[in-house]
Short mmCIF file of C-alpha atoms in Angstrom, two decimals:
data_model
loop_
_atom_site.label_atom_id
_atom_site.label_comp_id
_atom_site.label_asym_id
_atom_site.label_seq_id
_atom_site.Cartn_x
_atom_site.Cartn_y
_atom_site.Cartn_z
CA MET Y 15 -35.38 3.77 -84.73
CA ILE Y 16 -35.05 3.26 -80.87
CA GLN Y 17 -31.71 3.96 -79.41
CA LYS Y 18 -30.52 1.73 -76.61
CA SER Y 19 -29.69 3.33 -73.31
CA VAL Y 20 -25.99 3.28 -72.22
CA TYR Y 21 -27.21 1.91 -68.86
CA GLY Y 22 -28.63 -1.13 -70.39
CA LYS Y 23 -27.79 -4.67 -69.55
CA ASN Y 24 -24.56 -5.02 -71.38
CA ALA Y 25 -23.30 -1.45 -70.71
CA MET Y 26 -19.72 -0.81 -69.67
CA PRO Y 27 -19.52 0.32 -66.01
CA LEU Y 28 -18.35 3.88 -65.41
CA PHE Y 29 -15.56 2.85 -63.06
CA LYS Y 30 -14.08 -0.55 -62.71
CA SER Y 31 -12.62 -1.65 -59.17
CA ARG Y 32 -9.22 -2.10 -60.82
CA THR Y 33 -9.35 1.48 -62.07
CA ILE Y 34 -10.13 2.74 -58.57
CA PHE Y 35 -7.22 0.83 -56.97
CA VAL Y 36 -4.74 2.05 -59.61
CA SER Y 37 -5.93 5.69 -59.24
CA ALA Y 38 -5.75 5.51 -55.48
CA SER Y 39 -2.33 4.09 -55.50
CA LEU Y 40 -1.04 6.71 -57.92
CA PHE Y 41 -2.39 9.30 -55.54
CA PHE Y 42 -1.38 7.85 -52.17
CA LEU Y 43 1.94 6.32 -53.07
CA PRO Y 44 3.68 9.71 -53.39
CA VAL Y 45 1.86 10.86 -50.17
CA MET Y 46 3.21 7.75 -48.35
CA VAL Y 47 6.74 8.31 -49.65
CA LEU Y 48 6.57 11.93 -48.65
CA CYS Y 49 5.47 10.95 -45.19
CA ALA Y 50 8.18 8.25 -44.91
CA VAL Y 51 10.82 10.82 -45.90
CA LEU Y 52 9.55 13.44 -43.41
CA CYS Y 53 9.45 10.76 -40.66
CA LEU Y 54 12.90 9.54 -41.24
CA PRO Y 55 14.47 12.02 -38.98
CA LEU Y 56 11.90 10.97 -36.18
CA ILE Y 57 12.52 7.31 -36.75
CA ALA Y 58 16.44 7.94 -36.71
CA CYS Y 59 15.87 9.87 -33.39
CA ILE Y 60 13.90 7.07 -31.78
CA VAL Y 61 16.44 4.40 -32.79
CA GLY Y 62 19.29 6.60 -31.70
CA ALA Y 63 17.55 7.31 -28.44
CA MET Y 64 17.06 3.60 -27.86
CA TYR Y 65 20.72 2.81 -28.40
CA LEU Y 66 21.76 5.74 -26.26
CA ILE Y 67 19.68 4.40 -23.48
CA ALA Y 68 20.99 0.99 -23.80
CA TRP Y 69 24.68 2.24 -23.97
CA ILE Y 70 24.15 4.33 -20.75
CA VAL Y 71 22.69 1.46 -18.94
CA TYR Y 72 25.59 -0.70 -20.02
CA LEU Y 73 28.07 1.93 -18.99
CA GLN Y 74 26.56 2.15 -15.59
CA LEU Y 75 25.98 -1.45 -14.90
CA ALA Y 76 27.89 -3.74 -17.10
CA GLN Y 77 31.54 -2.60 -17.02
CA THR Y 78 32.86 -4.00 -13.80
CA HIS Y 79 35.08 -7.22 -13.88
CA VAL Y 80 34.61 -7.50 -17.56
CA GLU Y 81 36.06 -6.07 -20.73
CA PHE Y 82 34.52 -2.90 -22.02
CA ASN Y 83 31.37 -3.76 -23.94
CA LEU Y 84 28.35 -2.07 -25.55
CA PRO Y 85 25.22 -3.53 -27.21
CA TYR Y 86 24.90 -3.21 -30.96
CA ASN Y 87 22.47 -5.95 -31.82
CA PRO Y 88 19.05 -4.29 -32.34
CA SER Y 89 17.28 -7.15 -30.63
CA ARG Y 90 19.36 -6.69 -27.52
CA VAL Y 91 18.86 -2.90 -27.56
CA LEU Y 92 15.12 -3.40 -27.85
CA LYS Y 93 15.18 -5.85 -24.87
CA ILE Y 94 17.04 -3.40 -22.74
CA ASN Y 95 14.78 -0.60 -23.54
CA LEU Y 96 11.66 -2.78 -22.71
CA ILE Y 97 13.12 -3.58 -19.45
CA ILE Y 98 13.73 0.15 -18.67
CA LEU Y 99 10.16 0.84 -19.81
CA ASP Y 100 8.85 -1.85 -17.48
CA LEU Y 101 10.86 -0.40 -14.55
CA LEU Y 102 9.50 3.08 -15.29
CA VAL Y 103 5.86 1.71 -15.44
CA GLY Y 104 6.60 -0.07 -12.07
CA TRP Y 105 7.82 3.22 -10.49
CA ILE Y 106 4.74 4.89 -11.63
CA TYR Y 107 2.50 2.30 -10.06
CA GLU Y 108 4.50 2.77 -6.86
CA ILE Y 109 3.79 6.50 -6.57
CA PRO Y 110 0.55 5.93 -4.42
CA ILE Y 111 2.76 3.86 -2.09
CA ILE Y 112 5.31 6.65 -1.73
CA VAL Y 113 2.62 9.12 -1.19
CA SER Y 114 0.99 6.99 1.49
CA PHE Y 115 4.30 6.38 3.15
CA ILE Y 116 5.15 10.13 3.28
CA TYR Y 117 1.70 10.92 4.74
CA TRP Y 118 2.07 8.10 7.32
CA ARG Y 119 5.71 8.93 8.27
CA TYR Y 120 5.49 12.70 8.52
CA TRP Y 121 1.80 13.35 9.28
CA THR Y 122 0.28 10.33 11.12
CA MET Y 123 3.37 9.10 13.01
CA ARG Y 124 5.51 12.39 13.37
CA ASN Y 125 9.11 12.09 14.66
CA GLN Y 126 8.47 11.34 18.32
CA ARG Y 127 6.08 8.51 17.77
CA PHE Y 128 8.13 7.11 14.80
CA GLN Y 129 11.18 6.93 17.00
CA HIS Y 130 9.24 4.96 19.70
CA ILE Y 131 8.51 2.08 17.29
CA VAL Y 132 11.58 2.30 14.95
CA LYS Y 133 15.31 2.40 15.95
CA ARG Y 134 17.44 3.41 12.97
CA ASP Y 135 21.04 2.77 11.92
CA ILE Y 136 22.10 0.25 14.59
CA THR Y 137 25.53 -1.03 13.77
CA TYR Y 138 25.65 -4.85 13.60
CA SER Y 139 29.08 -5.39 12.11
CA ASP Y 140 32.39 -3.61 11.98
CA ALA Y 141 33.14 -4.97 8.53
CA ASP Y 142 31.75 -1.81 6.77
CA PRO Y 143 30.18 1.56 7.77
CA ASP Y 144 27.06 0.50 5.76
CA CYS Y 145 26.55 -2.56 7.98
CA LYS Y 146 23.71 -0.99 9.78
CA LEU Y 147 20.08 -2.19 10.62
CA ASP Y 148 16.65 -0.83 11.73
CA VAL Y 149 14.49 -2.51 14.29
CA TYR Y 150 10.64 -2.10 14.27
CA SER Y 151 9.01 -3.07 17.51
CA PRO Y 152 5.28 -3.87 17.79
CA SER Y 153 3.25 -1.80 20.25
CA ALA Y 154 1.83 -4.84 21.95
CA SER Y 155 2.37 -8.49 21.48
CA PRO Y 156 -0.59 -10.41 20.00
CA LEU Y 157 0.67 -13.52 21.89
CA GLY Y 158 0.08 -11.91 25.34
CA ASP Y 159 1.99 -9.57 27.57
CA LYS Y 160 4.17 -12.43 29.10
CA LYS Y 161 5.28 -13.62 25.82
CA LYS Y 162 7.85 -11.91 23.57
CA SER Y 163 7.16 -11.56 19.88
CA PRO Y 164 8.71 -13.60 17.07
CA ILE Y 165 11.67 -11.91 15.30
CA VAL Y 166 11.67 -11.55 11.59
CA VAL Y 167 14.93 -10.65 9.94
CA PHE Y 168 14.13 -9.24 6.34
CA ILE Y 169 16.78 -9.35 3.67
CA TYR Y 170 15.76 -7.30 0.72
CA GLY Y 171 16.74 -8.14 -3.00
CA GLY Y 172 18.10 -5.93 -5.73
CA SER Y 173 19.99 -8.13 -8.09
CA TRP Y 174 22.88 -8.40 -5.50
CA SER Y 175 23.86 -4.77 -6.39
CA SER Y 176 21.27 -2.29 -5.20
CA GLY Y 177 18.66 -1.60 -2.59
CA SER Y 178 18.24 0.10 0.74
CA LYS Y 179 16.53 -0.70 4.14
CA TYR Y 180 14.78 2.69 3.97
CA ILE Y 181 12.83 1.52 0.91
CA TYR Y 182 11.26 -1.37 2.88
CA THR Y 183 10.01 0.77 5.70
CA PRO Y 184 6.28 0.35 4.77
CA LEU Y 185 6.75 -3.48 4.47
CA ALA Y 186 8.54 -3.56 7.84
CA ASN Y 187 5.85 -1.63 9.50
CA THR Y 188 3.15 -3.77 8.23
CA LEU Y 189 4.94 -6.94 9.56
CA ARG Y 190 5.41 -4.95 12.90
CA GLU Y 191 1.60 -4.20 13.00
CA MET Y 192 1.15 -8.02 12.58
CA GLY Y 193 2.88 -8.46 15.87
CA TYR Y 194 6.51 -9.17 14.96
CA VAL Y 195 9.80 -7.59 15.86
CA VAL Y 196 11.31 -6.78 12.47
CA VAL Y 197 15.03 -6.30 11.70
CA VAL Y 198 15.94 -4.91 8.31
CA PRO Y 199 19.70 -4.79 7.68
CA ASP Y 200 21.80 -3.10 4.93
CA TYR Y 201 24.46 -5.16 3.54
CA ARG Y 202 27.38 -4.79 1.16
CA LYS Y 203 26.68 -5.25 -2.42
CA TYR Y 204 28.36 -5.70 -5.86
CA PRO Y 205 30.56 -4.19 -7.14
CA ARG Y 206 32.01 -3.16 -3.84
CA VAL Y 207 32.06 -6.77 -2.78
CA MET Y 208 31.62 -10.41 -4.14
CA VAL Y 209 28.89 -12.70 -2.89
CA ASP Y 210 31.00 -13.99 0.08
CA GLU Y 211 30.91 -10.65 1.87
CA MET Y 212 27.12 -10.59 1.39
CA TYR Y 213 26.84 -13.93 3.14
CA ALA Y 214 29.04 -12.67 5.88
CA ASP Y 215 26.81 -9.66 6.49
CA VAL Y 216 23.63 -11.73 6.42
CA ARG Y 217 25.24 -14.04 9.08
CA GLN Y 218 26.13 -11.06 11.24
CA ALA Y 219 22.67 -9.50 11.07
CA ILE Y 220 21.06 -12.90 12.08
CA LYS Y 221 23.56 -13.24 15.02
CA TRP Y 222 22.86 -9.70 16.15
CA ALA Y 223 19.10 -10.31 16.05
CA TYR Y 224 19.52 -13.38 18.29
CA LYS Y 225 22.14 -11.79 20.60
CA HIS Y 226 20.02 -8.64 21.18
CA ALA Y 227 16.58 -10.51 21.28
CA SER Y 228 15.87 -9.49 24.87
CA GLU Y 229 16.84 -5.74 24.06
CA ILE Y 230 14.38 -5.61 21.21
CA HIS Y 231 11.73 -7.57 23.03
CA GLY Y 232 11.83 -10.51 20.63
CA ASP Y 233 11.76 -14.18 21.29
CA PRO Y 234 15.25 -15.79 20.44
CA GLU Y 235 13.53 -19.18 20.15
CA LEU Y 236 11.26 -17.74 17.38
CA LEU Y 237 13.78 -16.34 14.92
CA TYR Y 238 12.68 -16.24 11.41
CA VAL Y 239 14.57 -14.98 8.34
CA MET Y 240 12.65 -13.65 5.31
CA GLY Y 241 14.23 -12.87 1.94
CA HIS Y 242 13.05 -11.48 -1.29
CA SER Y 243 14.56 -12.30 -4.80
CA ALA Y 244 18.37 -12.02 -4.39
CA GLY Y 245 17.78 -11.80 -0.65
CA ALA Y 246 16.02 -15.07 -0.59
CA HIS Y 247 19.08 -16.48 -2.28
CA LEU Y 248 21.33 -15.04 0.29
CA VAL Y 249 19.22 -16.19 3.19
CA SER Y 250 18.82 -19.76 1.86
CA GLN Y 251 22.46 -20.22 1.07
CA VAL Y 252 23.65 -18.89 4.46
CA VAL Y 253 21.21 -20.80 6.60
CA LEU Y 254 21.34 -24.10 4.72
CA THR Y 255 25.09 -24.03 4.59
CA ASP Y 256 25.14 -23.48 8.25
CA LEU Y 257 22.70 -26.47 8.71
CA VAL Y 258 24.88 -28.70 6.67
CA ASP Y 259 28.08 -27.63 8.57
CA LYS Y 260 26.51 -28.13 11.98
CA ALA Y 261 25.15 -31.56 11.18
CA SER Y 262 28.44 -32.41 9.48
CA TYR Y 263 30.36 -31.40 12.55
CA ALA Y 264 27.92 -33.10 14.90
CA GLU Y 265 28.23 -36.43 13.21
CA ALA Y 266 32.09 -36.04 12.89
CA ALA Y 267 32.39 -35.14 16.60
CA ARG Y 268 30.18 -38.08 17.59
CA ASP Y 269 32.39 -40.43 15.48
CA ARG Y 270 35.48 -39.07 16.99
CA THR Y 271 34.05 -39.69 20.46
CA ALA Y 272 33.23 -43.22 19.54
CA ASN Y 273 36.72 -43.81 18.14
CA HIS Y 274 38.40 -42.10 21.15
CA ASN Y 275 36.41 -44.23 23.53
CA SER Y 276 37.40 -47.49 21.83
CA HIS Y 277 41.19 -46.95 22.29
CA GLY Y 278 41.92 -48.28 25.72
CA HIS Y 279 40.21 -45.59 27.89
CA ASN Y 280 38.63 -48.06 30.28
CA HIS Y 281 39.57 -46.61 33.77
CA THR Y 282 36.85 -45.06 35.81
CA SER Y 283 37.63 -41.47 35.08
CA SER Y 284 37.56 -42.14 31.48
CA ILE Y 285 34.16 -43.99 31.95
CA ASN Y 286 32.74 -40.91 33.75
CA SER Y 287 34.32 -38.72 31.17
CA ASN Y 288 32.63 -40.72 28.38
CA ASN Y 289 29.33 -40.59 30.06
CA SER Y 290 29.67 -36.83 30.30
CA SER Y 291 30.56 -36.69 26.55
CA ASN Y 292 27.63 -38.80 25.53
CA SER Y 293 25.42 -36.49 27.72
CA ASN Y 294 26.94 -33.40 25.95
CA MET Y 295 26.49 -35.00 22.53
CA SER Y 296 22.75 -35.79 23.27
CA SER Y 297 22.31 -32.10 24.45
CA LEU Y 298 23.99 -31.07 21.21
CA ILE Y 299 21.76 -33.05 19.08
CA SER Y 300 18.52 -32.03 20.86
CA GLU Y 301 19.65 -28.43 21.27
CA LYS Y 302 17.28 -26.32 19.13
CA HIS Y 303 18.05 -22.69 19.75
CA ASP Y 304 21.70 -21.99 20.22
CA PRO Y 305 23.76 -25.12 19.04
CA SER Y 306 26.82 -22.95 18.73
CA SER Y 307 26.94 -22.41 22.55
CA ILE Y 308 27.43 -26.22 22.84
CA ILE Y 309 29.26 -27.11 19.65
CA LYS Y 310 31.90 -24.49 20.08
CA PRO Y 311 32.97 -25.32 23.78
CA MET Y 312 33.09 -29.12 22.92
CA MET Y 313 35.33 -28.52 19.97
CA MET Y 314 37.61 -26.22 21.80
CA ALA Y 315 37.90 -28.13 25.09
CA PRO Y 316 41.36 -29.53 26.04
CA PRO Y 317 41.78 -33.31 26.25
CA HIS Y 318 41.27 -33.51 29.93
CA HIS Y 319 37.90 -31.76 29.76
CA THR Y 320 34.92 -33.89 30.87
CA THR Y 321 33.66 -34.16 27.31
CA SER Y 322 36.71 -36.28 26.44
CA LEU Y 323 36.74 -34.98 22.91
CA PRO Y 324 40.29 -34.49 21.71
CA PRO Y 325 40.92 -31.41 19.45
CA PRO Y 326 40.96 -32.63 15.86
CA SER Y 327 44.32 -33.15 14.23
CA PRO Y 328 44.26 -32.34 11.44
CA PRO Y 329 41.45 -29.77 11.76
CA LEU Y 330 38.14 -31.10 10.79
CA PRO Y 331 37.09 -29.76 7.36
CA LEU Y 332 33.61 -28.43 7.69
CA TYR Y 333 33.07 -27.46 3.97
CA ASN Y 334 33.35 -29.49 0.80
CA HIS Y 335 34.33 -27.74 -2.45
CA SER Y 336 30.74 -26.62 -3.14
CA HIS Y 337 30.44 -24.65 0.15
CA HIS Y 338 31.69 -21.26 0.96
CA PRO Y 339 33.63 -20.96 4.30
CA ILE Y 340 32.00 -19.13 7.13
CA HIS Y 341 33.85 -15.95 7.68
CA GLY Y 342 35.53 -15.90 11.11
CA SER Y 343 35.98 -18.90 13.27
CA ILE Y 344 35.12 -22.28 11.63
CA TYR Y 345 33.16 -23.18 14.92
CA ASP Y 346 31.16 -19.99 14.80
CA PHE Y 347 27.75 -21.46 13.85
CA LEU Y 348 24.58 -19.50 13.58
CA PRO Y 349 22.01 -19.62 16.24
CA GLN Y 350 19.10 -21.81 15.47
CA VAL Y 351 16.71 -20.27 12.81
CA GLU Y 352 13.26 -21.46 13.36
CA GLY Y 353 11.88 -20.72 9.85
CA LEU Y 354 12.84 -19.31 6.49
CA LEU Y 355 10.31 -17.20 4.47
CA LEU Y 356 11.53 -17.18 0.85
CA LEU Y 357 9.79 -14.84 -1.47
CA ALA Y 358 10.42 -15.19 -5.28
CA GLY Y 359 14.00 -16.33 -4.73
CA VAL Y 360 16.84 -17.49 -7.05
CA TYR Y 361 18.09 -20.93 -5.95
CA ASN Y 362 19.82 -22.26 -9.25
CA ILE Y 363 22.31 -19.62 -10.59
CA GLU Y 364 22.91 -21.44 -13.83
CA THR Y 365 19.35 -21.88 -14.88
CA HIS Y 366 18.54 -18.36 -13.85
CA LEU Y 367 21.47 -16.98 -15.90
CA GLU Y 368 19.93 -18.80 -18.97
CA HIS Y 369 16.68 -16.91 -18.10
CA GLU Y 370 18.42 -13.61 -17.86
CA THR Y 371 20.15 -14.29 -21.25
CA SER Y 372 16.74 -14.90 -22.84
CA ARG Y 373 15.68 -11.52 -21.53
CA GLY Y 374 18.79 -9.92 -22.66
CA VAL Y 375 19.84 -8.64 -19.30
CA GLU Y 376 22.62 -11.00 -18.29
CA LYS Y 377 25.17 -8.28 -19.00
CA ILE Y 378 23.69 -5.69 -16.83
CA SER Y 379 22.65 -7.99 -14.02
CA ALA Y 380 25.23 -8.34 -11.35
CA MET Y 381 24.47 -11.95 -10.51
CA ALA Y 382 26.96 -13.66 -12.77
CA ARG Y 383 29.80 -11.36 -11.93
CA ALA Y 384 29.12 -11.44 -8.16
CA MET Y 385 29.25 -15.16 -8.23
CA GLY Y 386 32.65 -15.26 -9.93
CA SER Y 387 31.60 -15.44 -13.74
CA SER Y 388 32.30 -19.22 -13.87
CA VAL Y 389 30.33 -22.41 -13.89
CA ASP Y 390 32.03 -23.48 -10.74
CA GLY Y 391 31.05 -20.17 -9.01
CA TYR Y 392 27.45 -20.54 -10.18
CA ARG Y 393 27.15 -24.14 -8.77
CA ALA Y 394 28.97 -23.25 -5.53
CA ASN Y 395 26.42 -20.53 -4.79
CA SER Y 396 23.31 -22.36 -5.80
CA PRO Y 397 21.31 -23.63 -2.87
CA THR Y 398 19.96 -26.42 -5.05
CA GLU Y 399 23.44 -27.69 -5.72
CA LEU Y 400 24.39 -27.31 -2.01
CA ILE Y 401 21.61 -29.70 -1.14
CA ARG Y 402 22.31 -32.14 -3.83
CA SER Y 403 25.94 -32.28 -2.93
CA SER Y 404 24.91 -33.21 0.76
CA GLN Y 405 22.19 -35.66 -0.27
CA GLY Y 406 23.77 -38.36 1.93
CA LEU Y 407 23.58 -36.11 4.96
CA PHE Y 408 20.00 -35.17 4.24
CA ALA Y 409 19.09 -38.87 3.77
CA THR Y 410 20.64 -40.17 6.91
CA SER Y 411 21.51 -37.65 9.50
CA THR Y 412 19.37 -37.19 12.49
CA GLU Y 413 21.10 -33.80 13.10
CA VAL Y 414 19.77 -32.38 9.85
CA ILE Y 415 16.34 -33.08 10.91
CA ASP Y 416 16.90 -31.55 14.43
CA PHE Y 417 18.53 -28.37 13.05
CA MET Y 418 16.43 -27.98 9.95
CA PRO Y 419 14.46 -24.73 9.89
CA ARG Y 420 10.92 -24.65 8.73
CA ILE Y 421 10.62 -23.31 5.13
CA LEU Y 422 7.84 -21.41 3.37
CA PHE Y 423 8.23 -20.71 -0.39
CA ILE Y 424 6.19 -17.98 -2.00
CA HIS Y 425 6.16 -17.15 -5.76
CA GLY Y 426 3.88 -15.51 -8.25
CA GLU Y 427 2.88 -17.52 -11.31
CA ILE Y 428 3.22 -14.46 -13.60
CA ASP Y 429 6.69 -13.54 -12.33
CA THR Y 430 8.83 -12.83 -15.41
CA THR Y 431 11.94 -11.67 -13.54
CA VAL Y 432 12.44 -14.77 -11.56
CA PRO Y 433 10.27 -17.71 -12.87
CA LYS Y 434 8.30 -19.83 -10.47
CA GLU Y 435 10.35 -22.75 -11.59
CA GLN Y 436 13.16 -21.58 -9.30
CA SER Y 437 11.07 -22.22 -6.18
CA ALA Y 438 9.53 -25.35 -7.71
CA GLU Y 439 13.08 -26.84 -8.31
CA MET Y 440 14.21 -25.93 -4.82
CA TYR Y 441 11.14 -27.35 -3.25
CA ASN Y 442 11.47 -30.64 -5.36
CA VAL Y 443 15.21 -31.01 -4.59
CA LEU Y 444 14.47 -30.96 -0.85
CA GLY Y 445 11.72 -33.50 -1.49
CA GLU Y 446 14.19 -35.76 -3.42
CA VAL Y 447 16.97 -35.79 -0.68
CA LEU Y 448 14.49 -36.49 2.16
CA SER Y 449 12.88 -39.91 2.30
CA PRO Y 450 9.16 -39.95 2.83
CA GLU Y 451 9.64 -41.01 6.53
CA ARG Y 452 11.90 -38.00 7.01
CA ARG Y 453 9.63 -35.63 5.16
CA VAL Y 454 6.99 -35.91 7.81
CA GLU Y 455 9.49 -34.55 10.45
CA VAL Y 456 10.16 -31.31 8.69
CA ASP Y 457 7.89 -28.39 7.60
CA ILE Y 458 8.52 -27.35 3.99
CA ARG Y 459 5.63 -25.57 2.26
CA MET Y 460 5.29 -23.90 -1.21
CA LEU Y 461 2.57 -21.53 -2.25
CA PHE Y 462 1.90 -20.15 -5.82
CA TYR Y 463 -0.18 -17.06 -6.37
CA LYS Y 464 -1.87 -16.94 -9.81
CA SER Y 465 -1.77 -13.16 -10.43
CA MET Y 466 1.37 -12.08 -8.43
CA SER Y 467 4.35 -10.34 -10.11
CA HIS Y 468 7.93 -10.47 -8.86
CA SER Y 469 7.73 -7.30 -6.64
CA GLN Y 470 4.13 -7.76 -5.58
CA CYS Y 471 4.96 -10.19 -2.88
CA VAL Y 472 6.75 -7.25 -1.17
CA THR Y 473 4.72 -4.20 -2.38
CA ALA Y 474 1.43 -5.91 -1.46
CA PHE Y 475 2.37 -5.32 2.25
CA MET Y 476 2.98 -1.59 1.52
CA PRO Y 477 -0.02 0.54 2.13
CA SER Y 478 -1.17 2.75 -0.74
CA CYS Y 479 -3.43 5.87 -0.91
CA LEU Y 480 -5.55 3.87 -3.48
CA GLY Y 481 -6.42 1.19 -1.09
CA LYS Y 482 -4.92 -2.18 0.03
CA ASP Y 483 -3.36 -4.57 -2.49
CA ARG Y 484 -5.77 -7.45 -3.34
CA LEU Y 485 -3.15 -9.97 -2.24
CA GLN Y 486 -2.29 -8.45 1.05
CA LYS Y 487 -4.89 -10.28 3.06
CA SER Y 488 -4.11 -13.69 1.64
CA LEU Y 489 -0.34 -13.18 1.85
CA ALA Y 490 -0.57 -11.89 5.51
CA ARG Y 491 -2.78 -14.84 6.35
CA ASP Y 492 -0.32 -17.40 4.99
CA ILE Y 493 2.71 -15.80 6.72
CA GLN Y 494 0.75 -15.61 10.00
CA GLU Y 495 -0.23 -19.20 9.82
CA PHE Y 496 3.47 -20.13 9.05
CA ILE Y 497 5.02 -18.11 11.97
CA ASN Y 498 2.28 -18.41 14.53
CA VAL Y 499 2.06 -22.22 14.25
CA PRO Y 500 1.31 -23.61 17.78
CA VAL Y 501 4.58 -24.84 19.54
CA ASP Y 502 4.45 -27.96 21.74
CA GLU Y 503 5.47 -26.92 25.22
CA ASP Y 504 7.13 -30.42 25.74
CA GLU Y 505 9.63 -29.88 22.87
#
């Protein structure tokens, strides 16, 4: 009798897959539970640390002009920690820039040579001891010995609440090496002041640069203002508000002249006076570089002055409800700004607040509180709303075209702090209020960079011990093409 092998065709497998799974589960499940129990203190410490970090950030940044508040929602706490982590990574990446700056400042330049090209802590306003600026002078003008260099006033960002002119020394020096006189002011910030005071400081810095142009070897007719992030917002709001106010005043003054001349002033002296007035108004409209020097005397002249413009009664309102009054005299306009360079700016406060809310940072950002924490405040401080509310003026006023600065928008497509839609909206709004015929008379440009982050449009100009930023060459070229555009000598 032959015995069949146990390994025959119908033999039972020694181990089934289900048996293996059950055996493994019975072995590893207790191990996993033990690991989880042992890791609970570590998990609790991590969660506790995340809450602690979020609460410290809130205690430092989110308690002014609001009721006491702390984040408890796990999602918000996680978002705050991710923002802090992103900042830390950014600071790590900036270490080579810091090392390069220290080497340049204290080894290459030394004190004597540095003081020759940089003048530190010049007071530009008596409003506050912090209202000081630095001036960076090029060694030689690339435009020739007989021509002075363009002036670039740089207004840094920092969420309307932080920042220092010293941080931007590498950027300013790069612009200086490109042949520009660079002025970098400090300005008052939230929570010490609200946004109106920031506007006032920016205005004073621009006026200082124009007034002292000859002393700093700059060309007052080539006055440019550059702003980054919150600085771009401040710059655009200040300069465009001034543009609207100057154009509104020029139109109103011209209408008053016409009305005054139509009320029986037919004698010879009046005719001569009217001719002088028309000549002055023509000069006002064509004046490109210091309209305040003409507008102010015309407005303040007595009735018997050759301009024949009577002082307004009641006073002429220069601002509608969406504008912020210019601090000081209502006739104290800015000098003509030749161009604005706006880098990754905020131009619509309401939509940017929505973006900040989606990121979970609207409470720690100073923006909403600096603007008054109200919808009316957000709209009143949005350059896009300023332009929309002055649509009629942009559509018909010849003075707007004459006083309009050239504008260059620069934004990174991967910017998650301030989305590129902010620049796109601002650019489109300007296109909407200007007819096709009027658009050809102004110079408004917009450039998007595919792989540029929020801070990179500034840090790209800062030398690094690891080598130049890959975007520095293209950014420098675009800025030089904008600033160094040929000027018609007949203008």
